[in-house]
């Protein structure tokens, strides 16, 4: 019996097989592979046999020549008895070969039917392995990106129909192609992911290929017409588009609230008056409506089950001081009166999208500013009933203009600043615009309710006895009568006793009315305790209008 060791493979002179002293283990290694010190390569030079090269599993024929004993060999016992038939020898050879092939002989076993692949002219070590590794990556990508694949989805090597000059005809391309696959918003005509390959030489005249962990592009490609996809198992790609359809986006989270694009979805303009006006600015809905989905590609989502997606855009609004300011960063979304959730920041080309249960009774934009909480429905665009109504108006200024003569009479002679005196005085008046407001912070005054507004009309007069100066009409002479309403007296809210700043508290939805300047008032002389009466001898009437909304 031969001792354990590595012996030449009779089927392939470039390989050795290992014999453990009793049987062939099926282990194989290249002839030029290093041997461990405990397993030295046999170095004997046997004499020729009559029938075949010496094999540990074969009995020697009767006329065997003596062979040279090496340090690896153990003394032989008595020569084995002569066999009557060579059948057992043949059976033994077949069994040993089968064992060897089952362990390391994939190419030998399949060599008759599997295609041969090379990379830069060198054979590929374990050509199945890179395809299996890449297929696992593709499965993970399809799952994480909510894509679609079919039963025929596989990974392939690509061979050129016309190899480049100097290349082997079995040389593969430098990429692995995997498909068919499709992702959300994908192109049905482009269904293959391409993974670059790295190569490294191995012992012997082979290369090991390692695929990249990511495809060259997130978007699948179409396979160029000059490439043919092949695999070691001869499986071929599905014809046409592989019966795949572009997958729909997965559902969004039930509480989704984000800033995003809405792709090809159309969001209508918000209803007129969809605004929250406040002391320091406000928010205005410019777009409002439901969408089937938002986002694109991997981040696209559709409405959660039992819910709808509401998309809207916001801009600022004019504050009580007449200066526009965007307070959307202070606004929140509340569903069914629940706790508000602050809005995310959105770029000018993005929408705000919120997922809302179909059963929701109310979905409101809520703004707290200046001591007032105001709401705006995201279901209808309608402002809340307790909102500051005048600040939700876009048109709060009137360009009314009027000039004319005015004459005052006095109950007794009075002295004028230029040193003259008299019982009457002529001058000119000017009306130059009107404004609606909710509050006048510099005057520390605001309307008595959110349904009221403060009307200020810039009305003044000049007299020649006081050149270069403008005077306000005393509030006793000023009334404003809204259309189909009762007269409203002016109120002087000037912060100094010697100044006049007349206002009227009017309905917040005022669109028209008439300013009346007439009547009389009593005042004291500046240099005595006596008083006198001044009357507007030529009453003034000025119509004032505001655009609705």
Short mmCIF file of C-alpha atoms in Angstrom, two decimals:
data_model
loop_
_atom_site.label_atom_id
_atom_site.label_comp_id
_atom_site.label_asym_id
_atom_site.label_seq_id
_atom_site.Cartn_x
_atom_site.Cartn_y
_atom_site.Cartn_z
CA UNK A 1 0.00 0.00 0.00
CA UNK A 2 1.33 3.48 -0.92
CA UNK A 3 1.81 6.14 1.74
CA UNK A 4 -0.25 9.40 1.88
CA UNK A 5 0.83 12.13 -0.49
CA UNK A 6 0.23 14.13 -3.68
CA UNK A 7 0.43 12.14 -6.93
CA UNK A 8 0.15 13.16 -10.60
CA UNK A 9 -3.41 13.24 -11.91
CA UNK A 10 -3.58 10.73 -14.79
CA UNK A 11 -6.30 12.80 -16.47
CA UNK A 12 -4.49 16.14 -16.36
CA UNK A 13 -0.67 16.44 -16.13
CA UNK A 14 -1.01 20.00 -14.79
CA UNK A 15 -2.68 18.81 -11.56
CA UNK A 16 -1.99 16.52 -8.57
CA UNK A 17 -4.47 14.56 -6.47
CA UNK A 18 -4.10 13.67 -2.81
CA UNK A 19 -4.06 10.02 -1.56
CA UNK A 20 -4.48 9.58 2.23
CA UNK A 21 -3.02 6.07 2.39
CA UNK A 22 -6.37 4.38 1.96
CA UNK A 23 -8.27 6.29 -0.70
CA UNK A 24 -8.26 9.32 -2.99
CA UNK A 25 -9.74 12.30 -1.14
CA UNK A 26 -10.76 14.27 -4.23
CA UNK A 27 -8.44 17.19 -3.33
CA UNK A 28 -6.63 18.63 -6.33
CA UNK A 29 -3.95 21.30 -6.73
CA UNK A 30 -1.95 22.76 -9.57
CA UNK A 31 1.47 21.23 -10.28
CA UNK A 32 3.22 24.52 -9.51
CA UNK A 33 1.31 25.12 -6.25
CA UNK A 34 3.51 25.14 -3.08
CA UNK A 35 3.41 22.02 -0.88
CA UNK A 36 3.37 22.18 2.88
CA UNK A 37 6.58 20.91 4.50
CA UNK A 38 4.71 17.93 5.98
CA UNK A 39 3.55 16.84 2.53
CA UNK A 40 6.64 16.80 0.25
CA UNK A 41 6.11 16.25 -3.43
CA UNK A 42 7.17 12.71 -4.43
CA UNK A 43 10.30 12.82 -6.54
CA UNK A 44 10.74 9.20 -7.65
CA UNK A 45 11.39 8.14 -11.23
CA UNK A 46 9.45 4.87 -11.63
CA UNK A 47 10.25 2.29 -14.27
CA UNK A 48 7.72 1.88 -16.97
CA UNK A 49 4.87 -0.55 -16.38
CA UNK A 50 3.69 -3.04 -18.91
CA UNK A 51 0.15 -1.62 -19.17
CA UNK A 52 -0.01 1.82 -17.50
CA UNK A 53 1.65 4.34 -15.20
CA UNK A 54 1.78 3.22 -11.54
CA UNK A 55 -1.31 4.20 -9.56
CA UNK A 56 -1.79 3.53 -5.84
CA UNK A 57 -5.27 2.12 -6.42
CA UNK A 58 -4.18 -0.31 -9.17
CA UNK A 59 -2.54 -3.71 -8.54
CA UNK A 60 0.73 -4.12 -10.39
CA UNK A 61 0.94 -6.76 -13.14
CA UNK A 62 2.94 -9.92 -12.44
CA UNK A 63 5.98 -8.82 -14.42
CA UNK A 64 6.44 -5.55 -12.50
CA UNK A 65 9.94 -4.05 -12.53
CA UNK A 66 11.36 -2.99 -9.16
CA UNK A 67 11.12 0.72 -8.42
CA UNK A 68 13.35 3.01 -6.48
CA UNK A 69 12.38 3.60 -2.90
CA UNK A 70 12.13 7.21 -1.77
CA UNK A 71 11.90 8.78 1.68
CA UNK A 72 8.12 9.14 1.27
CA UNK A 73 7.53 5.47 0.64
CA UNK A 74 6.93 2.71 3.18
CA UNK A 75 8.34 -0.84 2.66
CA UNK A 76 6.11 -2.96 0.53
CA UNK A 77 4.70 -6.13 1.93
CA UNK A 78 4.28 -9.19 -0.10
CA UNK A 79 3.24 -8.50 -3.69
CA UNK A 80 -0.53 -8.60 -3.97
CA UNK A 81 -2.03 -11.65 -5.58
CA UNK A 82 -2.64 -11.58 -9.27
CA UNK A 83 -6.17 -10.56 -10.26
CA UNK A 84 -8.14 -12.74 -12.62
CA UNK A 85 -9.90 -9.86 -14.30
CA UNK A 86 -9.30 -6.14 -14.88
CA UNK A 87 -12.93 -5.21 -14.28
CA UNK A 88 -12.37 -4.20 -10.64
CA UNK A 89 -9.53 -1.98 -11.75
CA UNK A 90 -11.74 -0.17 -14.25
CA UNK A 91 -14.54 0.23 -11.72
CA UNK A 92 -12.10 1.63 -9.20
CA UNK A 93 -10.77 4.16 -11.66
CA UNK A 94 -14.28 5.34 -12.53
CA UNK A 95 -15.19 5.74 -8.86
CA UNK A 96 -12.08 7.74 -8.08
CA UNK A 97 -12.53 9.99 -11.07
CA UNK A 98 -16.17 10.62 -10.16
CA UNK A 99 -15.16 11.61 -6.63
CA UNK A 100 -12.55 13.99 -7.93
CA UNK A 101 -14.92 15.63 -10.36
CA UNK A 102 -17.64 16.11 -7.74
CA UNK A 103 -15.27 18.24 -5.64
CA UNK A 104 -13.26 20.30 -8.08
CA UNK A 105 -14.12 19.29 -11.57
CA UNK A 106 -16.97 21.63 -12.57
CA UNK A 107 -15.34 22.54 -15.83
CA UNK A 108 -14.44 18.93 -16.59
CA UNK A 109 -17.95 17.78 -15.78
CA UNK A 110 -19.67 20.50 -17.78
CA UNK A 111 -17.01 21.07 -20.38
CA UNK A 112 -19.04 19.49 -23.10
CA UNK A 113 -22.03 21.86 -22.79
CA UNK A 114 -20.95 25.01 -20.93
CA UNK A 115 -19.53 28.00 -22.80
CA UNK A 116 -15.94 28.96 -22.09
CA UNK A 117 -15.35 32.52 -20.87
CA UNK A 118 -12.08 34.42 -20.80
CA UNK A 119 -11.10 37.85 -19.54
CA UNK A 120 -8.26 39.55 -21.38
CA UNK A 121 -7.39 36.16 -22.83
CA UNK A 122 -7.23 34.35 -19.47
CA UNK A 123 -9.62 31.74 -18.15
CA UNK A 124 -11.97 32.91 -15.38
CA UNK A 125 -11.68 31.15 -12.04
CA UNK A 126 -15.13 30.02 -10.84
CA UNK A 127 -17.10 31.99 -13.47
CA UNK A 128 -20.39 31.33 -11.67
CA UNK A 129 -19.30 33.15 -8.53
CA UNK A 130 -19.29 36.79 -9.80
CA UNK A 131 -22.74 36.25 -11.34
CA UNK A 132 -24.10 34.85 -8.07
CA UNK A 133 -22.62 37.76 -6.08
CA UNK A 134 -24.09 40.32 -8.45
CA UNK A 135 -27.48 38.60 -8.48
CA UNK A 136 -27.62 38.95 -4.68
CA UNK A 137 -26.88 42.67 -4.99
CA UNK A 138 -29.63 43.06 -7.58
CA UNK A 139 -32.19 41.32 -5.36
CA UNK A 140 -31.29 43.66 -2.53
CA UNK A 141 -31.58 46.73 -4.79
CA UNK A 142 -34.94 45.65 -6.17
CA UNK A 143 -36.24 45.16 -2.64
CA UNK A 144 -34.88 48.41 -1.17
CA UNK A 145 -35.87 50.51 -4.19
CA UNK A 146 -39.35 48.98 -4.55
CA UNK A 147 -38.51 47.76 -8.03
CA UNK A 148 -39.78 44.88 -10.14
CA UNK A 149 -38.09 41.76 -11.46
CA UNK A 150 -39.30 38.58 -13.11
CA UNK A 151 -38.62 34.86 -12.80
CA UNK A 152 -36.24 35.28 -15.72
CA UNK A 153 -34.15 37.99 -14.05
CA UNK A 154 -30.50 36.88 -14.04
CA UNK A 155 -26.97 38.19 -14.38
CA UNK A 156 -24.90 37.63 -17.52
CA UNK A 157 -21.50 38.09 -19.03
CA UNK A 158 -21.43 40.06 -22.27
CA UNK A 159 -19.51 38.93 -25.35
CA UNK A 160 -18.90 41.18 -28.31
CA UNK A 161 -20.28 40.05 -31.64
CA UNK A 162 -17.15 41.53 -33.21
CA UNK A 163 -14.20 41.11 -30.80
CA UNK A 164 -11.69 43.94 -30.78
CA UNK A 165 -8.38 43.38 -32.51
CA UNK A 166 -6.11 41.06 -30.55
CA UNK A 167 -8.89 39.87 -28.21
CA UNK A 168 -9.97 36.27 -27.74
CA UNK A 169 -13.34 35.41 -29.22
CA UNK A 170 -14.50 34.23 -25.75
CA UNK A 171 -13.34 37.41 -24.01
CA UNK A 172 -16.16 38.96 -21.99
CA UNK A 173 -16.89 42.65 -21.60
CA UNK A 174 -15.66 44.42 -18.44
CA UNK A 175 -19.17 44.46 -16.92
CA UNK A 176 -21.86 42.11 -15.66
CA UNK A 177 -25.37 42.82 -16.97
CA UNK A 178 -28.37 41.96 -14.79
CA UNK A 179 -32.01 42.11 -15.79
CA UNK A 180 -34.70 42.54 -16.60
CA UNK A 181 -35.47 44.95 -13.74
CA UNK A 182 -37.54 48.12 -13.56
CA UNK A 183 -37.84 50.81 -10.91
CA UNK A 184 -40.43 53.50 -10.19
CA UNK A 185 -40.61 55.98 -13.09
CA UNK A 186 -38.27 53.76 -15.12
CA UNK A 187 -38.09 53.42 -18.90
CA UNK A 188 -39.67 50.13 -20.09
CA UNK A 189 -37.11 49.99 -22.88
CA UNK A 190 -34.15 50.06 -20.48
CA UNK A 191 -34.14 47.10 -18.10
CA UNK A 192 -30.53 46.04 -17.34
CA UNK A 193 -28.22 47.17 -14.56
CA UNK A 194 -24.51 47.14 -15.39
CA UNK A 195 -21.88 46.30 -12.77
CA UNK A 196 -18.17 46.92 -13.49
CA UNK A 197 -15.74 44.03 -12.97
CA UNK A 198 -12.33 44.05 -11.28
CA UNK A 199 -9.82 41.32 -12.15
CA UNK A 200 -6.95 39.80 -10.19
CA UNK A 201 -4.58 37.04 -11.36
CA UNK A 202 -4.63 33.73 -9.51
CA UNK A 203 -2.14 30.89 -9.29
CA UNK A 204 -1.82 29.52 -12.74
CA UNK A 205 -3.06 31.14 -15.91
CA UNK A 206 -6.44 32.32 -14.58
CA UNK A 207 -8.08 35.48 -13.25
CA UNK A 208 -10.52 36.05 -10.41
CA UNK A 209 -13.31 38.51 -11.15
CA UNK A 210 -14.94 40.64 -8.46
CA UNK A 211 -18.08 42.68 -9.26
CA UNK A 212 -18.66 46.17 -7.92
CA UNK A 213 -21.16 46.47 -5.09
CA UNK A 214 -23.07 49.17 -7.00
CA UNK A 215 -24.18 49.47 -10.63
CA UNK A 216 -22.59 52.06 -12.88
CA UNK A 217 -25.91 53.93 -12.89
CA UNK A 218 -29.01 53.73 -10.72
CA UNK A 219 -31.04 53.79 -13.91
CA UNK A 220 -31.17 50.55 -15.92
CA UNK A 221 -29.79 50.57 -19.46
CA UNK A 222 -30.58 48.81 -22.68
CA UNK A 223 -28.06 46.21 -23.80
CA UNK A 224 -26.15 47.48 -26.86
CA UNK A 225 -26.83 45.57 -30.06
CA UNK A 226 -23.17 44.59 -30.36
CA UNK A 227 -23.22 42.54 -27.15
CA UNK A 228 -24.56 39.05 -26.52
CA UNK A 229 -25.49 38.03 -22.96
CA UNK A 230 -24.39 34.56 -21.87
CA UNK A 231 -24.06 32.47 -18.71
CA UNK A 232 -22.18 29.28 -17.79
CA UNK A 233 -25.51 27.45 -17.46
CA UNK A 234 -26.54 28.53 -20.97
CA UNK A 235 -29.64 30.38 -19.66
CA UNK A 236 -30.70 33.15 -22.03
CA UNK A 237 -32.35 36.52 -21.35
CA UNK A 238 -36.13 36.77 -21.75
CA UNK A 239 -37.25 38.07 -25.09
CA UNK A 240 -38.69 41.54 -25.45
CA UNK A 241 -39.29 43.39 -22.18
CA UNK A 242 -39.54 40.34 -19.97
CA UNK A 243 -43.23 40.90 -19.17
CA UNK A 244 -42.30 43.67 -16.72
CA UNK A 245 -44.30 46.82 -16.09
CA UNK A 246 -43.00 49.97 -14.44
CA UNK A 247 -43.86 49.55 -10.74
CA UNK A 248 -46.10 52.03 -8.95
CA UNK A 249 -44.67 54.00 -6.02
CA UNK A 250 -45.08 52.38 -2.61
CA UNK A 251 -47.48 54.01 -0.12
CA UNK A 252 -46.27 56.90 2.00
CA UNK A 253 -46.19 56.75 5.77
CA UNK A 254 -49.58 57.35 7.36
CA UNK A 255 -48.30 60.56 9.01
CA UNK A 256 -46.25 61.86 6.08
CA UNK A 257 -45.59 65.61 6.04
CA UNK A 258 -42.79 66.78 3.79
CA UNK A 259 -41.55 69.21 1.16
CA UNK A 260 -41.14 67.56 -2.23
CA UNK A 261 -41.94 67.71 -5.92
CA UNK A 262 -45.10 66.14 -7.30
CA UNK A 263 -43.76 65.09 -10.70
CA UNK A 264 -46.40 65.30 -13.41
CA UNK A 265 -49.28 65.76 -10.98
CA UNK A 266 -51.33 68.96 -11.43
CA UNK A 267 -52.23 71.03 -8.38
CA UNK A 268 -54.92 73.71 -8.99
CA UNK A 269 -54.77 77.28 -7.82
CA UNK A 270 -56.05 77.88 -4.32
CA UNK A 271 -59.44 79.60 -3.89
CA UNK A 272 -59.45 83.37 -3.74
CA UNK A 273 -59.01 84.62 -0.20
CA UNK A 274 -57.16 81.51 1.04
CA UNK A 275 -55.00 83.57 3.34
CA UNK A 276 -54.10 84.16 6.95
CA UNK A 277 -53.17 87.80 7.55
CA UNK A 278 -51.51 88.68 10.82
CA UNK A 279 -49.91 91.52 12.69
CA UNK A 280 -46.39 90.76 11.43
CA UNK A 281 -47.11 89.22 8.04
CA UNK A 282 -49.01 86.07 7.12
CA UNK A 283 -49.35 83.06 4.84
CA UNK A 284 -51.18 82.74 1.53
CA UNK A 285 -52.16 79.51 -0.21
CA UNK A 286 -51.25 79.74 -3.87
CA UNK A 287 -51.86 76.07 -4.80
CA UNK A 288 -54.08 73.51 -3.12
CA UNK A 289 -55.39 70.10 -4.11
CA UNK A 290 -55.10 66.34 -3.76
CA UNK A 291 -52.48 64.34 -5.65
CA UNK A 292 -52.15 60.62 -6.31
CA UNK A 293 -48.43 60.58 -5.60
CA UNK A 294 -45.41 62.76 -4.90
CA UNK A 295 -41.70 62.62 -5.60
CA UNK A 296 -39.98 60.76 -8.40
CA UNK A 297 -37.95 57.59 -8.74
CA UNK A 298 -36.93 55.84 -5.54
CA UNK A 299 -38.41 58.52 -3.25
CA UNK A 300 -41.81 58.55 -4.96
CA UNK A 301 -44.77 57.56 -2.81
CA UNK A 302 -48.51 57.19 -3.31
CA UNK A 303 -51.30 57.82 -0.81
CA UNK A 304 -51.39 55.47 2.20
CA UNK A 305 -54.28 53.07 2.34
CA UNK A 306 -57.44 54.83 3.52
CA UNK A 307 -55.81 58.25 3.13
CA UNK A 308 -55.31 61.02 0.63
CA UNK A 309 -52.35 63.25 -0.15
CA UNK A 310 -52.94 67.00 0.01
CA UNK A 311 -50.40 69.17 -1.79
CA UNK A 312 -50.14 72.92 -1.29
CA UNK A 313 -47.84 75.86 -1.76
CA UNK A 314 -47.50 78.91 0.47
CA UNK A 315 -46.21 82.41 0.16
CA UNK A 316 -46.27 85.37 2.51
CA UNK A 317 -48.93 87.98 3.11
CA UNK A 318 -49.05 91.68 3.89
CA UNK A 319 -48.76 92.41 7.58
CA UNK A 320 -50.72 94.98 9.48
CA UNK A 321 -47.98 97.49 8.76
CA UNK A 322 -48.44 97.02 5.00
CA UNK A 323 -45.15 95.15 4.57
CA UNK A 324 -45.31 91.59 3.15
CA UNK A 325 -43.74 88.87 5.28
CA UNK A 326 -43.86 85.06 5.04
CA UNK A 327 -44.80 83.44 8.35
CA UNK A 328 -45.12 79.89 6.99
CA UNK A 329 -42.14 78.81 9.09
CA UNK A 330 -44.33 79.52 12.14
CA UNK A 331 -47.36 77.67 10.79
CA UNK A 332 -48.42 74.13 11.71
CA UNK A 333 -50.78 71.49 10.33
CA UNK A 334 -53.52 70.12 12.58
CA UNK A 335 -55.83 67.20 11.75
CA UNK A 336 -59.18 66.98 13.51
CA UNK A 337 -58.06 69.65 15.98
CA UNK A 338 -55.08 67.62 17.16
CA UNK A 339 -51.64 68.87 18.06
CA UNK A 340 -50.09 70.90 15.27
CA UNK A 341 -47.03 69.75 13.37
CA UNK A 342 -44.58 72.36 12.16
CA UNK A 343 -44.15 72.68 8.41
CA UNK A 344 -40.84 71.68 6.82
CA UNK A 345 -38.90 74.21 4.80
CA UNK A 346 -39.75 74.12 1.10
CA UNK A 347 -37.90 75.45 -1.92
CA UNK A 348 -39.76 77.64 -4.39
CA UNK A 349 -40.26 74.70 -6.79
CA UNK A 350 -41.47 72.28 -4.13
CA UNK A 351 -44.86 71.51 -2.64
CA UNK A 352 -45.78 70.75 0.93
CA UNK A 353 -47.53 67.38 1.04
CA UNK A 354 -49.45 65.89 3.95
CA UNK A 355 -51.08 62.47 4.24
CA UNK A 356 -54.60 62.79 5.63
CA UNK A 357 -57.14 60.07 6.53
CA UNK A 358 -60.13 60.07 4.20
CA UNK A 359 -62.32 60.32 7.28
CA UNK A 360 -60.67 63.54 8.53
CA UNK A 361 -63.26 66.15 9.52
CA UNK A 362 -60.78 69.02 9.44
CA UNK A 363 -57.26 69.63 8.17
CA UNK A 364 -56.10 73.09 9.12
CA UNK A 365 -53.10 75.30 8.74
CA UNK A 366 -52.67 77.00 12.12
CA UNK A 367 -50.79 80.26 12.73
CA UNK A 368 -50.18 81.85 16.13
CA UNK A 369 -48.94 85.43 15.85
CA UNK A 370 -49.53 88.72 17.63
CA UNK A 371 -51.64 87.03 20.29
CA UNK A 372 -54.12 85.57 17.79
CA UNK A 373 -54.55 81.96 16.65
CA UNK A 374 -55.84 81.76 13.10
CA UNK A 375 -56.63 78.81 10.85
CA UNK A 376 -56.98 78.00 7.17
CA UNK A 377 -58.66 74.84 5.88
CA UNK A 378 -56.51 72.61 3.68
CA UNK A 379 -59.64 70.79 2.56
CA UNK A 380 -61.39 73.86 1.14
CA UNK A 381 -58.99 76.82 1.42
CA UNK A 382 -61.53 78.66 3.61
CA UNK A 383 -60.20 80.88 6.44
CA UNK A 384 -61.34 80.18 9.99
CA UNK A 385 -64.33 82.03 11.41
CA UNK A 386 -62.23 83.68 14.14
CA UNK A 387 -59.53 84.94 11.80
CA UNK A 388 -58.68 88.63 11.53
CA UNK A 389 -60.80 89.29 8.50
CA UNK A 390 -59.38 92.58 7.31
CA UNK A 391 -55.85 91.16 7.28
CA UNK A 392 -56.99 88.36 4.98
CA UNK A 393 -57.85 91.00 2.39
CA UNK A 394 -55.52 91.62 -0.51
CA UNK A 395 -56.95 95.10 -1.15
CA UNK A 396 -56.65 97.31 1.88
CA UNK A 397 -55.75 100.61 0.24
CA UNK A 398 -57.84 103.07 -1.72
CA UNK A 399 -56.30 105.57 -4.12
CA UNK A 400 -59.04 108.15 -3.52
CA UNK A 401 -57.90 111.66 -4.46
CA UNK A 402 -59.78 114.95 -3.99
CA UNK A 403 -58.83 118.63 -3.72
CA UNK A 404 -61.02 121.71 -3.18
CA UNK A 405 -61.75 124.88 -1.28
CA UNK A 406 -62.82 125.04 2.31
CA UNK A 407 -64.11 127.96 4.43
CA UNK A 408 -64.27 128.22 8.20
CA UNK A 409 -66.30 130.65 10.27
CA UNK A 410 -65.75 131.67 13.90
CA UNK A 411 -68.27 132.73 16.51
CA UNK A 412 -66.13 135.82 17.24
CA UNK A 413 -63.04 137.42 15.83
CA UNK A 414 -59.87 135.40 16.27
CA UNK A 415 -56.23 136.23 15.76
CA UNK A 416 -54.18 134.33 13.15
CA UNK A 417 -50.49 133.34 13.29
CA UNK A 418 -49.51 136.01 10.74
CA UNK A 419 -50.87 138.77 13.05
CA UNK A 420 -54.11 139.30 11.18
CA UNK A 421 -57.59 138.59 12.59
CA UNK A 422 -61.12 137.94 11.44
CA UNK A 423 -64.33 135.93 11.82
CA UNK A 424 -63.71 133.64 8.82
CA UNK A 425 -60.85 131.93 7.09
CA UNK A 426 -60.53 130.39 3.59
CA UNK A 427 -58.22 127.55 2.61
CA UNK A 428 -57.83 124.40 0.51
CA UNK A 429 -58.33 120.78 1.46
CA UNK A 430 -56.75 117.55 0.16
CA UNK A 431 -57.83 113.92 0.47
CA UNK A 432 -54.94 111.66 -0.48
CA UNK A 433 -55.72 107.93 -0.03
CA UNK A 434 -57.36 105.71 2.56
CA UNK A 435 -56.18 102.56 4.36
CA UNK A 436 -57.79 99.68 6.24
CA UNK A 437 -55.90 98.10 9.14
CA UNK A 438 -56.55 95.94 12.16
CA UNK A 439 -54.17 97.71 14.51
CA UNK A 440 -52.00 100.80 14.65
CA UNK A 441 -49.05 99.73 16.79
CA UNK A 442 -47.52 103.22 16.93
CA UNK A 443 -50.80 104.54 18.23
CA UNK A 444 -51.37 101.60 20.58
CA UNK A 445 -54.83 100.91 19.20
CA UNK A 446 -56.55 98.02 17.43
CA UNK A 447 -60.05 97.12 16.26
CA UNK A 448 -62.54 95.97 18.87
CA UNK A 449 -63.09 92.56 17.19
CA UNK A 450 -61.60 90.40 14.42
CA UNK A 451 -64.58 91.29 12.19
CA UNK A 452 -63.84 95.03 12.41
CA UNK A 453 -61.23 97.27 10.77
CA UNK A 454 -59.70 100.68 11.38
CA UNK A 455 -60.17 103.11 8.49
CA UNK A 456 -57.71 105.98 8.15
CA UNK A 457 -58.37 108.65 5.51
CA UNK A 458 -55.58 111.14 4.93
CA UNK A 459 -57.56 114.40 4.91
CA UNK A 460 -55.91 117.77 5.61
CA UNK A 461 -56.20 121.49 4.84
CA UNK A 462 -54.00 124.54 4.39
CA UNK A 463 -54.63 128.24 5.10
CA UNK A 464 -52.58 131.23 3.85
CA UNK A 465 -52.15 132.66 7.35
CA UNK A 466 -49.91 129.62 8.20
CA UNK A 467 -47.78 129.01 5.11
CA UNK A 468 -46.04 125.60 4.77
CA UNK A 469 -48.16 123.86 7.36
CA UNK A 470 -50.82 121.13 7.07
CA UNK A 471 -53.71 120.85 9.51
CA UNK A 472 -56.02 117.95 10.33
CA UNK A 473 -59.76 118.28 10.62
CA UNK A 474 -60.99 117.93 14.18
CA UNK A 475 -62.86 114.59 14.75
CA UNK A 476 -66.08 116.48 15.56
CA UNK A 477 -66.34 117.48 11.89
CA UNK A 478 -65.55 114.01 10.42
CA UNK A 479 -67.98 111.15 9.78
CA UNK A 480 -67.84 108.16 7.47
CA UNK A 481 -70.95 106.40 6.23
CA UNK A 482 -70.51 102.87 4.80
CA UNK A 483 -72.77 101.96 1.90
CA UNK A 484 -76.10 100.87 3.34
CA UNK A 485 -74.82 101.68 6.82
CA UNK A 486 -75.13 104.29 9.55
CA UNK A 487 -72.69 107.21 9.94
CA UNK A 488 -69.59 106.52 12.03
CA UNK A 489 -67.86 109.33 13.92
CA UNK A 490 -64.11 109.77 13.77
CA UNK A 491 -61.81 109.16 16.70
CA UNK A 492 -58.58 111.07 17.21
CA UNK A 493 -55.83 108.61 18.24
CA UNK A 494 -52.88 111.02 17.94
CA UNK A 495 -50.28 110.54 20.65
CA UNK A 496 -50.03 114.31 21.28
CA UNK A 497 -52.83 116.65 22.35
CA UNK A 498 -51.91 119.25 19.71
CA UNK A 499 -52.05 116.74 16.80
CA UNK A 500 -54.87 115.09 14.87
CA UNK A 501 -54.96 111.46 13.56
CA UNK A 502 -58.54 110.57 12.80
CA UNK A 503 -59.74 106.97 12.33
CA UNK A 504 -63.08 105.19 11.91
CA UNK A 505 -63.91 101.64 13.06
CA UNK A 506 -65.73 100.02 10.15
CA UNK A 507 -66.78 96.52 9.05
CA UNK A 508 -63.75 94.48 7.92
CA UNK A 509 -65.39 93.75 4.55
CA UNK A 510 -65.97 97.41 3.71
CA UNK A 511 -65.86 98.20 -0.01
CA UNK A 512 -67.43 101.65 -0.25
CA UNK A 513 -68.67 104.62 1.77
CA UNK A 514 -68.65 108.41 1.99
CA UNK A 515 -66.49 110.78 3.99
CA UNK A 516 -68.33 113.84 5.32
CA UNK A 517 -66.55 116.92 6.67
CA UNK A 518 -69.03 119.40 8.15
CA UNK A 519 -70.39 120.77 11.40
CA UNK A 520 -68.71 122.75 14.16
CA UNK A 521 -66.60 122.38 17.26
CA UNK A 522 -65.64 124.52 20.26
CA UNK A 523 -62.08 125.31 21.33
CA UNK A 524 -60.27 127.75 23.59
CA UNK A 525 -58.13 130.67 22.66
CA UNK A 526 -54.49 129.89 23.20
CA UNK A 527 -53.93 133.06 25.30
CA UNK A 528 -57.07 133.03 27.45
CA UNK A 529 -59.63 130.81 29.07
CA UNK A 530 -62.35 132.02 26.73
CA UNK A 531 -63.65 129.72 24.01
CA UNK A 532 -65.14 130.11 20.55
CA UNK A 533 -66.95 127.99 17.99
CA UNK A 534 -65.51 127.02 14.61
CA UNK A 535 -67.78 125.78 11.83
CA UNK A 536 -67.02 124.29 8.42
CA UNK A 537 -69.00 126.67 6.29
CA UNK A 538 -68.50 124.69 3.06
CA UNK A 539 -69.19 120.98 3.81
CA UNK A 540 -66.97 118.43 2.04
CA UNK A 541 -68.21 115.09 0.70
CA UNK A 542 -65.76 112.49 -0.71
CA UNK A 543 -66.73 108.97 -1.90
CA UNK A 544 -64.22 106.26 -0.87
CA UNK A 545 -64.05 102.77 -2.42
CA UNK A 546 -61.95 99.65 -1.87
CA UNK A 547 -61.62 96.63 -4.16
CA UNK A 548 -63.27 93.58 -2.68
CA UNK A 549 -61.12 90.79 -1.26
#
